[in-house]
Coordinates of C-alpha atoms in Angstrom, one line a residue:
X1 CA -9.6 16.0 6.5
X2 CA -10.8 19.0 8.2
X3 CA -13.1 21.6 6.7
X4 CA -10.3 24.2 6.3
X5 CA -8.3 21.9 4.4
X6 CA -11.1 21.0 2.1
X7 CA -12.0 24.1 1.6
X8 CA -7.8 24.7 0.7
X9 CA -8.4 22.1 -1.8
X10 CA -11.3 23.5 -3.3
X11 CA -9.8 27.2 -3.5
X12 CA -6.9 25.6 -5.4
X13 CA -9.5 23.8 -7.8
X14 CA -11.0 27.2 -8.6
X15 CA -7.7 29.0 -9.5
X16 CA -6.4 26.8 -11.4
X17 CA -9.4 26.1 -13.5
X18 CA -11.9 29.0 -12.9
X19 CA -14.2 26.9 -11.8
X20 CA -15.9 25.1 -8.5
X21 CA -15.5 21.7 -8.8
X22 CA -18.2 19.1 -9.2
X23 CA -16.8 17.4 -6.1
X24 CA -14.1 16.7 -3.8
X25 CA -13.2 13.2 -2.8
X26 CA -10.3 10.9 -0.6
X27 CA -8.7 8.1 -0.3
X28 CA -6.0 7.2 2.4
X29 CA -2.8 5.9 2.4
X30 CA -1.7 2.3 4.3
X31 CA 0.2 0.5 6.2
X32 CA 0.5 -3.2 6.6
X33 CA 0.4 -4.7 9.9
X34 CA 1.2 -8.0 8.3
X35 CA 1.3 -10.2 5.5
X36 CA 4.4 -9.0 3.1
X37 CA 4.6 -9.6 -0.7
X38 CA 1.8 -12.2 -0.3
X39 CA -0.3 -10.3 -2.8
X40 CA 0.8 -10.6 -5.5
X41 CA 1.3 -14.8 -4.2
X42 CA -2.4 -15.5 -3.9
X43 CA -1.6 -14.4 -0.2
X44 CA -3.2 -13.1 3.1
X45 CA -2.9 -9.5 3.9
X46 CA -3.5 -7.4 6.8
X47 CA -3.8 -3.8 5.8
X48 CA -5.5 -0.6 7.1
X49 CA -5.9 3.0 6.3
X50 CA -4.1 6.1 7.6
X51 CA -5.3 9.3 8.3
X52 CA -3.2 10.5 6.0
X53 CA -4.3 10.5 2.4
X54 CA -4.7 12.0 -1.0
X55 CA -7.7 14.7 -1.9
X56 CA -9.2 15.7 -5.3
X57 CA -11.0 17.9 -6.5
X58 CA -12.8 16.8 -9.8
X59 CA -15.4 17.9 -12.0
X60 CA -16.6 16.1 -15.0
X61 CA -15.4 17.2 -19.0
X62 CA -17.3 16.6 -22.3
X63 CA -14.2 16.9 -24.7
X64 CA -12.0 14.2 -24.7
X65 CA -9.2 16.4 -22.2
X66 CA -7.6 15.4 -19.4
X67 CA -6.3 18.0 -17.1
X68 CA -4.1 16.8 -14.4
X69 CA -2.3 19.2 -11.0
X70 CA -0.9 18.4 -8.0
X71 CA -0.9 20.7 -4.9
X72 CA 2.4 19.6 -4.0
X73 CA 4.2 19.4 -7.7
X74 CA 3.1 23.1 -8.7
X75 CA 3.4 24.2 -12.1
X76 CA 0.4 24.5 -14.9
X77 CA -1.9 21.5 -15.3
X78 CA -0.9 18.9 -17.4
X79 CA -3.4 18.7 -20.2
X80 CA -4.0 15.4 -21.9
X81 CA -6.4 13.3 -24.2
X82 CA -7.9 10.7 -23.3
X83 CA -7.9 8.9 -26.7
X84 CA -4.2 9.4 -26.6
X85 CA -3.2 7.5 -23.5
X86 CA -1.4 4.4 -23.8
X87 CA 0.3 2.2 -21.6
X88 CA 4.4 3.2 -20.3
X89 CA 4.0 6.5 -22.1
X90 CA 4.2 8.5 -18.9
X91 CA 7.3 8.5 -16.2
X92 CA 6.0 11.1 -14.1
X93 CA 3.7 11.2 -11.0
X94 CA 0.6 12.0 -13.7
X95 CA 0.6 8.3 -14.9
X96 CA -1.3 7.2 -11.8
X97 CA -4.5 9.2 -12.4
X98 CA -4.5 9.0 -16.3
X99 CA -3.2 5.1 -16.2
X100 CA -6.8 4.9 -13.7
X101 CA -9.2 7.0 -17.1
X102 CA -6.9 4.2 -19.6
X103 CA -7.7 1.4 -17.1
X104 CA -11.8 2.7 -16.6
X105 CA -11.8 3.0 -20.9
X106 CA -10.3 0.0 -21.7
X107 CA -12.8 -1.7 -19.5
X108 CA -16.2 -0.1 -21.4
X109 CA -16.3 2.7 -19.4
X110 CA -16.8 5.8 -21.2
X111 CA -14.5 8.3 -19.7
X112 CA -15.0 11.9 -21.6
X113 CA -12.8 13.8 -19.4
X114 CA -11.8 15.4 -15.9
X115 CA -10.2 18.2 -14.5
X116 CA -8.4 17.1 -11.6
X117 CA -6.5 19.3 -8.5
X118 CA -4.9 16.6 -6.4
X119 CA -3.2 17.5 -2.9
X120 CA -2.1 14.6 -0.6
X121 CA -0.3 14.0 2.8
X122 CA 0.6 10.6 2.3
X123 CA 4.9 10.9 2.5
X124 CA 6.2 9.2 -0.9
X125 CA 8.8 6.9 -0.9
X126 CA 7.9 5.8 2.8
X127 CA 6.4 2.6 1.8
X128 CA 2.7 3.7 2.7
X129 CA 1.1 3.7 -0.8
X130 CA 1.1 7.3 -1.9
X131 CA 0.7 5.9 -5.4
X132 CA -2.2 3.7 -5.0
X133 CA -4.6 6.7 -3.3
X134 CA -4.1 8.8 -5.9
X135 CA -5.0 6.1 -8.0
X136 CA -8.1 5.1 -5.8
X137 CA -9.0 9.0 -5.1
X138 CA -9.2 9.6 -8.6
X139 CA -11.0 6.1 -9.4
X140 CA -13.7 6.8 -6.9
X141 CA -14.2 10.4 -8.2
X142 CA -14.8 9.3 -12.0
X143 CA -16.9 6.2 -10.7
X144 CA -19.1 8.9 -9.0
X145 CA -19.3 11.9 -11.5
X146 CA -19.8 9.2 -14.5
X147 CA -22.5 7.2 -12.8
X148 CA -20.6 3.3 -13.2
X149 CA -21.5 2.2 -10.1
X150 CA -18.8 0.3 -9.2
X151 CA -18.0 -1.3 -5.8
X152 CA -14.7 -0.9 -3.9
X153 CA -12.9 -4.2 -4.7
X154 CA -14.1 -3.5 -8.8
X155 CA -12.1 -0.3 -8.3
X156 CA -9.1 -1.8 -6.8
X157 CA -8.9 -4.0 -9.7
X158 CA -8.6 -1.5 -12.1
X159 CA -6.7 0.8 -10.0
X160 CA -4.2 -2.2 -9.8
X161 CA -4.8 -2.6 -13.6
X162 CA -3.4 0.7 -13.9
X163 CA -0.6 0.7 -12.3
X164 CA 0.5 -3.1 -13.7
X165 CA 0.1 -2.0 -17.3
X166 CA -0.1 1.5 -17.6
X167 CA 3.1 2.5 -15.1
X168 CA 4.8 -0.5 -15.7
X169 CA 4.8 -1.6 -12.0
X170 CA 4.1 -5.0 -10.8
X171 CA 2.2 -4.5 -7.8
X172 CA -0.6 -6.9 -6.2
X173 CA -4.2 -5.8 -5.6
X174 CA -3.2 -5.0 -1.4
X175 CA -2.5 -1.0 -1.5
X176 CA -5.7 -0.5 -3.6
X177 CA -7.7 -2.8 -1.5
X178 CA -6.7 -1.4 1.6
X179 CA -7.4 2.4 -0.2
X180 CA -10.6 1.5 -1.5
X181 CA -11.8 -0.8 1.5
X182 CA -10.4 -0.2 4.9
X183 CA -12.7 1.4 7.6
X184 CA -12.2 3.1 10.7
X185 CA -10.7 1.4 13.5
X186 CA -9.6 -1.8 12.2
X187 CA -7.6 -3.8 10.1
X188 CA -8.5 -5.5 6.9
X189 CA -7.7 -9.6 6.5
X190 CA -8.1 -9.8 2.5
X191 CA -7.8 -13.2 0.8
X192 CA -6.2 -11.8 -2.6
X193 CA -7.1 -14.9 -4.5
X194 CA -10.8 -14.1 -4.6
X195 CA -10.8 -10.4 -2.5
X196 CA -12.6 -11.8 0.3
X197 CA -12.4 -9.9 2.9
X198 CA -13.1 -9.2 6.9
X199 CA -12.8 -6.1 8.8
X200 CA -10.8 -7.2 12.4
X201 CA -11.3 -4.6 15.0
X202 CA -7.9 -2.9 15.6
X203 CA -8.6 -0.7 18.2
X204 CA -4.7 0.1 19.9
X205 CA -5.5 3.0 22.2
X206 CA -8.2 0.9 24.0
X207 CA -5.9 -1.4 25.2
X208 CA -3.4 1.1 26.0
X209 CA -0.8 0.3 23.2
X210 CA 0.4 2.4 20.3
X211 CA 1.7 1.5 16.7
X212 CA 4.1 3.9 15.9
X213 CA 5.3 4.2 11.8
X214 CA 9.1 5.1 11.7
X215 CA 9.7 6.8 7.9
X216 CA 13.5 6.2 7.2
X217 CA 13.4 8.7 4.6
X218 CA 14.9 6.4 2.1
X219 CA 13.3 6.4 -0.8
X220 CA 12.1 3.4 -2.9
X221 CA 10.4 2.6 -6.4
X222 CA 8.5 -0.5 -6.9
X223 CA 8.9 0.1 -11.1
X224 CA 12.5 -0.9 -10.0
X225 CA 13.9 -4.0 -10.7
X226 CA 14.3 -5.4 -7.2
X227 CA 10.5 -6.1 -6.8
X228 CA 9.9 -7.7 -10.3
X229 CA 12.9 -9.9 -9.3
X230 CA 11.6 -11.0 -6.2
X231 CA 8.2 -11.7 -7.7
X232 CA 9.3 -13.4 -10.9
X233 CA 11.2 -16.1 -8.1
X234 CA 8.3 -16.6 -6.7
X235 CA 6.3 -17.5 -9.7
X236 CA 9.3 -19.7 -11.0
X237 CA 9.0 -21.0 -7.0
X238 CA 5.3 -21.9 -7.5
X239 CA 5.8 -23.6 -11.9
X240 CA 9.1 -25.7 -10.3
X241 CA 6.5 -27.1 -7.1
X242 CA 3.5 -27.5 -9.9
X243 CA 1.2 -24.9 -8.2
X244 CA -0.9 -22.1 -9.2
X245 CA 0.4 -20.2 -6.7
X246 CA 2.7 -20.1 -3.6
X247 CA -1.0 -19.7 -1.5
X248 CA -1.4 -23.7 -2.6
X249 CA 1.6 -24.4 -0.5
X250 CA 0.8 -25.4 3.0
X251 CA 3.0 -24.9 6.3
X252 CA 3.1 -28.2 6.7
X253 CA 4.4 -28.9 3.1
X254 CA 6.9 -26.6 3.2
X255 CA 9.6 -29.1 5.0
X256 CA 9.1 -31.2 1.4
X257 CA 8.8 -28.3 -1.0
X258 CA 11.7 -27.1 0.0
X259 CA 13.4 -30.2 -0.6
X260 CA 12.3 -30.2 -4.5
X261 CA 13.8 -27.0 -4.9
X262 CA 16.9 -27.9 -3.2
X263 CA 18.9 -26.7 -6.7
X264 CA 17.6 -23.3 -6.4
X265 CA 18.3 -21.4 -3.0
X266 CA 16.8 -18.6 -4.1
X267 CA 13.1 -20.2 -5.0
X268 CA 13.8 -21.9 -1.6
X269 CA 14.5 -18.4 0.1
X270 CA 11.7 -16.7 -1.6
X271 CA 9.2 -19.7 -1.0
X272 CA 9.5 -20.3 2.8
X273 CA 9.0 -16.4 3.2
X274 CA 5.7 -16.7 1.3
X275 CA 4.7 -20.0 2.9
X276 CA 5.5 -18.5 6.5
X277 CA 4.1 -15.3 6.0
X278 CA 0.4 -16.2 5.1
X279 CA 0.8 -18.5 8.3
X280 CA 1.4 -15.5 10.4
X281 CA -1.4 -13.6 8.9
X282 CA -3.7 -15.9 10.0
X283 CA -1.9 -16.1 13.4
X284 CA -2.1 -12.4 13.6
X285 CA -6.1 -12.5 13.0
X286 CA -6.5 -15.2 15.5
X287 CA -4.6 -13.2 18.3
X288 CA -6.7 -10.4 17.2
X289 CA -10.0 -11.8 17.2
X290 CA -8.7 -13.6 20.8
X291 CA -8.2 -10.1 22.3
X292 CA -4.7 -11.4 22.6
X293 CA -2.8 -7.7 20.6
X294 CA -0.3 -8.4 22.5
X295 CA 1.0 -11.4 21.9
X296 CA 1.0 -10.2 17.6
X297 CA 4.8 -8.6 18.9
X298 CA 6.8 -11.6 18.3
X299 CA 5.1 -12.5 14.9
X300 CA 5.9 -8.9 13.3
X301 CA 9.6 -9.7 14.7
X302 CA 9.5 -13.2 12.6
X303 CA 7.8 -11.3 10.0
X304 CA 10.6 -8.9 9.8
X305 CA 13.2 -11.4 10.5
X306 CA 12.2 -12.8 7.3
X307 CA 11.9 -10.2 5.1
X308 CA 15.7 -9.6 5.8
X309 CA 17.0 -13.0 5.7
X310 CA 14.8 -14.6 3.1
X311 CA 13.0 -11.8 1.0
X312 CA 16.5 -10.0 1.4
X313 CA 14.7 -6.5 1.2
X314 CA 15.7 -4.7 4.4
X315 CA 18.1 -2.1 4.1
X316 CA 20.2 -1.1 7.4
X317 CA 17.7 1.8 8.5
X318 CA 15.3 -0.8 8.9
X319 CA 17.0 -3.1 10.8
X320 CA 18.2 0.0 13.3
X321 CA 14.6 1.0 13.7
X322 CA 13.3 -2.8 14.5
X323 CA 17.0 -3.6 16.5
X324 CA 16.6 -0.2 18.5
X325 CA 13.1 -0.4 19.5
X326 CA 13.1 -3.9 20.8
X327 CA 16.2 -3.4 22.8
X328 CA 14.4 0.0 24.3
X329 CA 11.0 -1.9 25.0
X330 CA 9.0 -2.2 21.8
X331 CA 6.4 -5.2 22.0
X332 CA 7.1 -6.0 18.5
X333 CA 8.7 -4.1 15.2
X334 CA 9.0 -5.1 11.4
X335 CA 9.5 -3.3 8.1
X336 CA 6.2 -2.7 6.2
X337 CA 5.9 -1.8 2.5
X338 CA 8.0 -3.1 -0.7
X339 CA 11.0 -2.9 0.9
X340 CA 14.4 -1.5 0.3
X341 CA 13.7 1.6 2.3
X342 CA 10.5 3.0 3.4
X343 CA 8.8 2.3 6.2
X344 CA 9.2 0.1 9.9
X345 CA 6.3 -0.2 12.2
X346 CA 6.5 -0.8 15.9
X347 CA 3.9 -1.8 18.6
X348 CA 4.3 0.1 21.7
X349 CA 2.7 0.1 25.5
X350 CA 1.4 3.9 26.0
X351 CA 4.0 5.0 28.2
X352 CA 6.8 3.9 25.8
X353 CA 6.1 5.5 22.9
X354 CA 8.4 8.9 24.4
X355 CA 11.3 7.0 25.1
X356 CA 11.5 4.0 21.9
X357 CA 11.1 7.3 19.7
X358 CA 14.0 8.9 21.4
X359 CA 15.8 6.2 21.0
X360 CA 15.4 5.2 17.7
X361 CA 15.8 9.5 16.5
X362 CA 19.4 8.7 18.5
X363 CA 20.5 5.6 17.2
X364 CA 19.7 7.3 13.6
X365 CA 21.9 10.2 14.4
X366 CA 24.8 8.1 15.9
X367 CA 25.0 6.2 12.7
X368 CA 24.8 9.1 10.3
X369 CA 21.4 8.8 8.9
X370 CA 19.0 10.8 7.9
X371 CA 16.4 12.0 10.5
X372 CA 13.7 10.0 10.5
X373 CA 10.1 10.7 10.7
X374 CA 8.3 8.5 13.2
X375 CA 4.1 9.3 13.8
X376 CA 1.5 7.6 15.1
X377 CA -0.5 5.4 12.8
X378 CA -4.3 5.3 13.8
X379 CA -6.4 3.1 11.3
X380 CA -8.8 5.4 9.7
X381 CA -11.8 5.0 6.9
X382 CA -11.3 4.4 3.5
X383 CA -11.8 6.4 0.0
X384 CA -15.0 8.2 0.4
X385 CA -17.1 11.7 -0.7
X386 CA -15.8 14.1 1.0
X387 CA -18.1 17.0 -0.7

């Protein structure tokens, strides 16, 4: 974020509270090159950080109040108290920051108060974790002002905390990672099972490639049902095989595994997409770490391929984008995100980027679809101080 547009966020600080602020802070959102609904599995991830992201402005209360605005909402601030905030008691887009104050008090943390002036440009509904930097913007201000010391990964936890218990959404630990974590210029393997984690260099315009992000403009919510269902099958998946989690499944178990669960075609759907995934994630890192990028085409078109047939969470936008840029020259494409809308991502030589775009913006517009909104995604630095 340039100076002008901290300085915006600042100004908007001031007028709303008549005060500076104590400090402004971001945190980006993601997009994942690979590794989809693994999470939340035990899984490997892939992650990293956009430029876009989500900016506050916070400064430290003594009185038990919560004041909460967003930039792009409008309207007075929401006042709150903290003693008062209990889980599923808020349906509106102020549960993410005062679900992150329940989540830091309910661990110890003595959390008096905040005002908070929030502005982001991550697009909501795209699939690209709008909800987890606010979450992790607001985290890291809080840890800062209030002296905890925690690291990235402790705030991931509770940002993830948050948004489990407090929103009511069952998402794994990989968008507040990624927020909390990423850095500039890479991409971020995370082991969810114990949050280790290495930074791969991802460095696209180097090696004369581009990943474009195609928004579809169709909106999705992971509080509804569709993603509990899909993660409750795969935790009835892993009790019917006996394991902890579908990470305990090897590829080369997963001829036999499938065969136990031969009475339930959806745990065998939902398994093999797990099983699979994590097996291209570390294919993906390998290729990566090989200077092979790309070669990492075809395994986000077997990613994609099953998300759609498996995971059954494509939606026919997605499938246009991933169809239409491989037929006009893509290296590789694949939804990214939750699913059911949102977001595709596709890897692209240089020169092509012009001509899959146009293609794609055309094959939208013969079907009747929204526009879509297709950018460049450049893998950027993670929540920090910005002032």
């Amino acid at each position: 974020m340039g100076a002008a547009a901290q300085e915006q966020v600042r100004g908007g600080f001031t007028a709303r509270y008549g005060a500076e602020p104590d400090g402004i802070w971001a945190a980006p959102g993601r997009v994942n090159l690979i590794g989809e609904h693994t999470d939340y599995n035990d899984g490997f991830v892939m992650p990293f950080a956009l430029p876009h992201q989500a900016v506050a402005a916070v400064s430290r209360r003594a009185d038990g109040v919560l004041r909460l605005h967003s930039a792009d909402i409008g309207g007075d601030p929401v006042e709150l108290r903290v003693a008062d905030l209990a889980p599923e008691s808020d349906r509106a887009w102020t549960a993410y920051p005062s679900g992150v104050v329940w989540a830091l008090r309910e661990a110890g943390h003595e959390i008096t108060g905040a005002d908070v002036h929030l502005a982001s440009t991550v697009p909501s509904g795209a699939g690209l974790s709008s909800s987890a930097a606010l979450e992790v913007v607001v985290a890291l201000a809080l840890n800062d002002l209030y002296g905890l010391g925690l690291r990235g990964r402790q705030l991931a936890r509770l940002c993830q905390r948050a948004e489990n218990v407090y929103v009511g959404a069952p998402v794994g630990i990989m968008d507040q990672t990624a927020a909390a974590c990423c850095q500039a210029g890479h991409a971020l393997f995370l082991d969810t099972r114990d949050l280790a984690q290495r930074q791969i260099p991802f460095d696209l315009a180097a090696e004369g490639m581009r990943l474009l992000v195609v928004d579809t403009q169709v909106k999705h919510s992971h509080s509804e049902g569709e993603y509990g269902k899909r993660r409750a099958g795969c935790e009835r998946g892993a009790a019917l095989l006996g394991v902890a989690a579908l990470r305990d499944v090897a590829v080369d178990e997963l001829d036999a595994a499938l065969e136990r669960l031969a009475d339930d075609e959806e745990a065998q759907r939902l398994v093999r997409h797990i099983v699979t995934e994590n097996a291209r994630v570390e294919r993906v890192v390998a290729l990566l770490e090989a200077g092979d990028t790309r070669a990492i085409g075809p395994v986000l078109v077997a990613g994609h391929a099953s998300l759609r047939d498996d995971f059954r969470i494509s939606c026919p936008e997605l499938d246009l984008v991933v169809d239409t840029a491989l037929a006009s020259g893509a290296l590789g494409a694949r939804m990214t995100g939750g699913g059911f809308g949102g977001s595709a991502i596709v890897l692209v030589e240089a020169a092509d980027v012009d001509g899959v775009t146009k293609a794609v913006e055309s094959a939208f517009a013969d079907a009747g679809f929204t526009a879509p909104r297709v950018f460049e995604a450049v893998p950027s630095a993670g929540a920090r101080r910005l002032a």
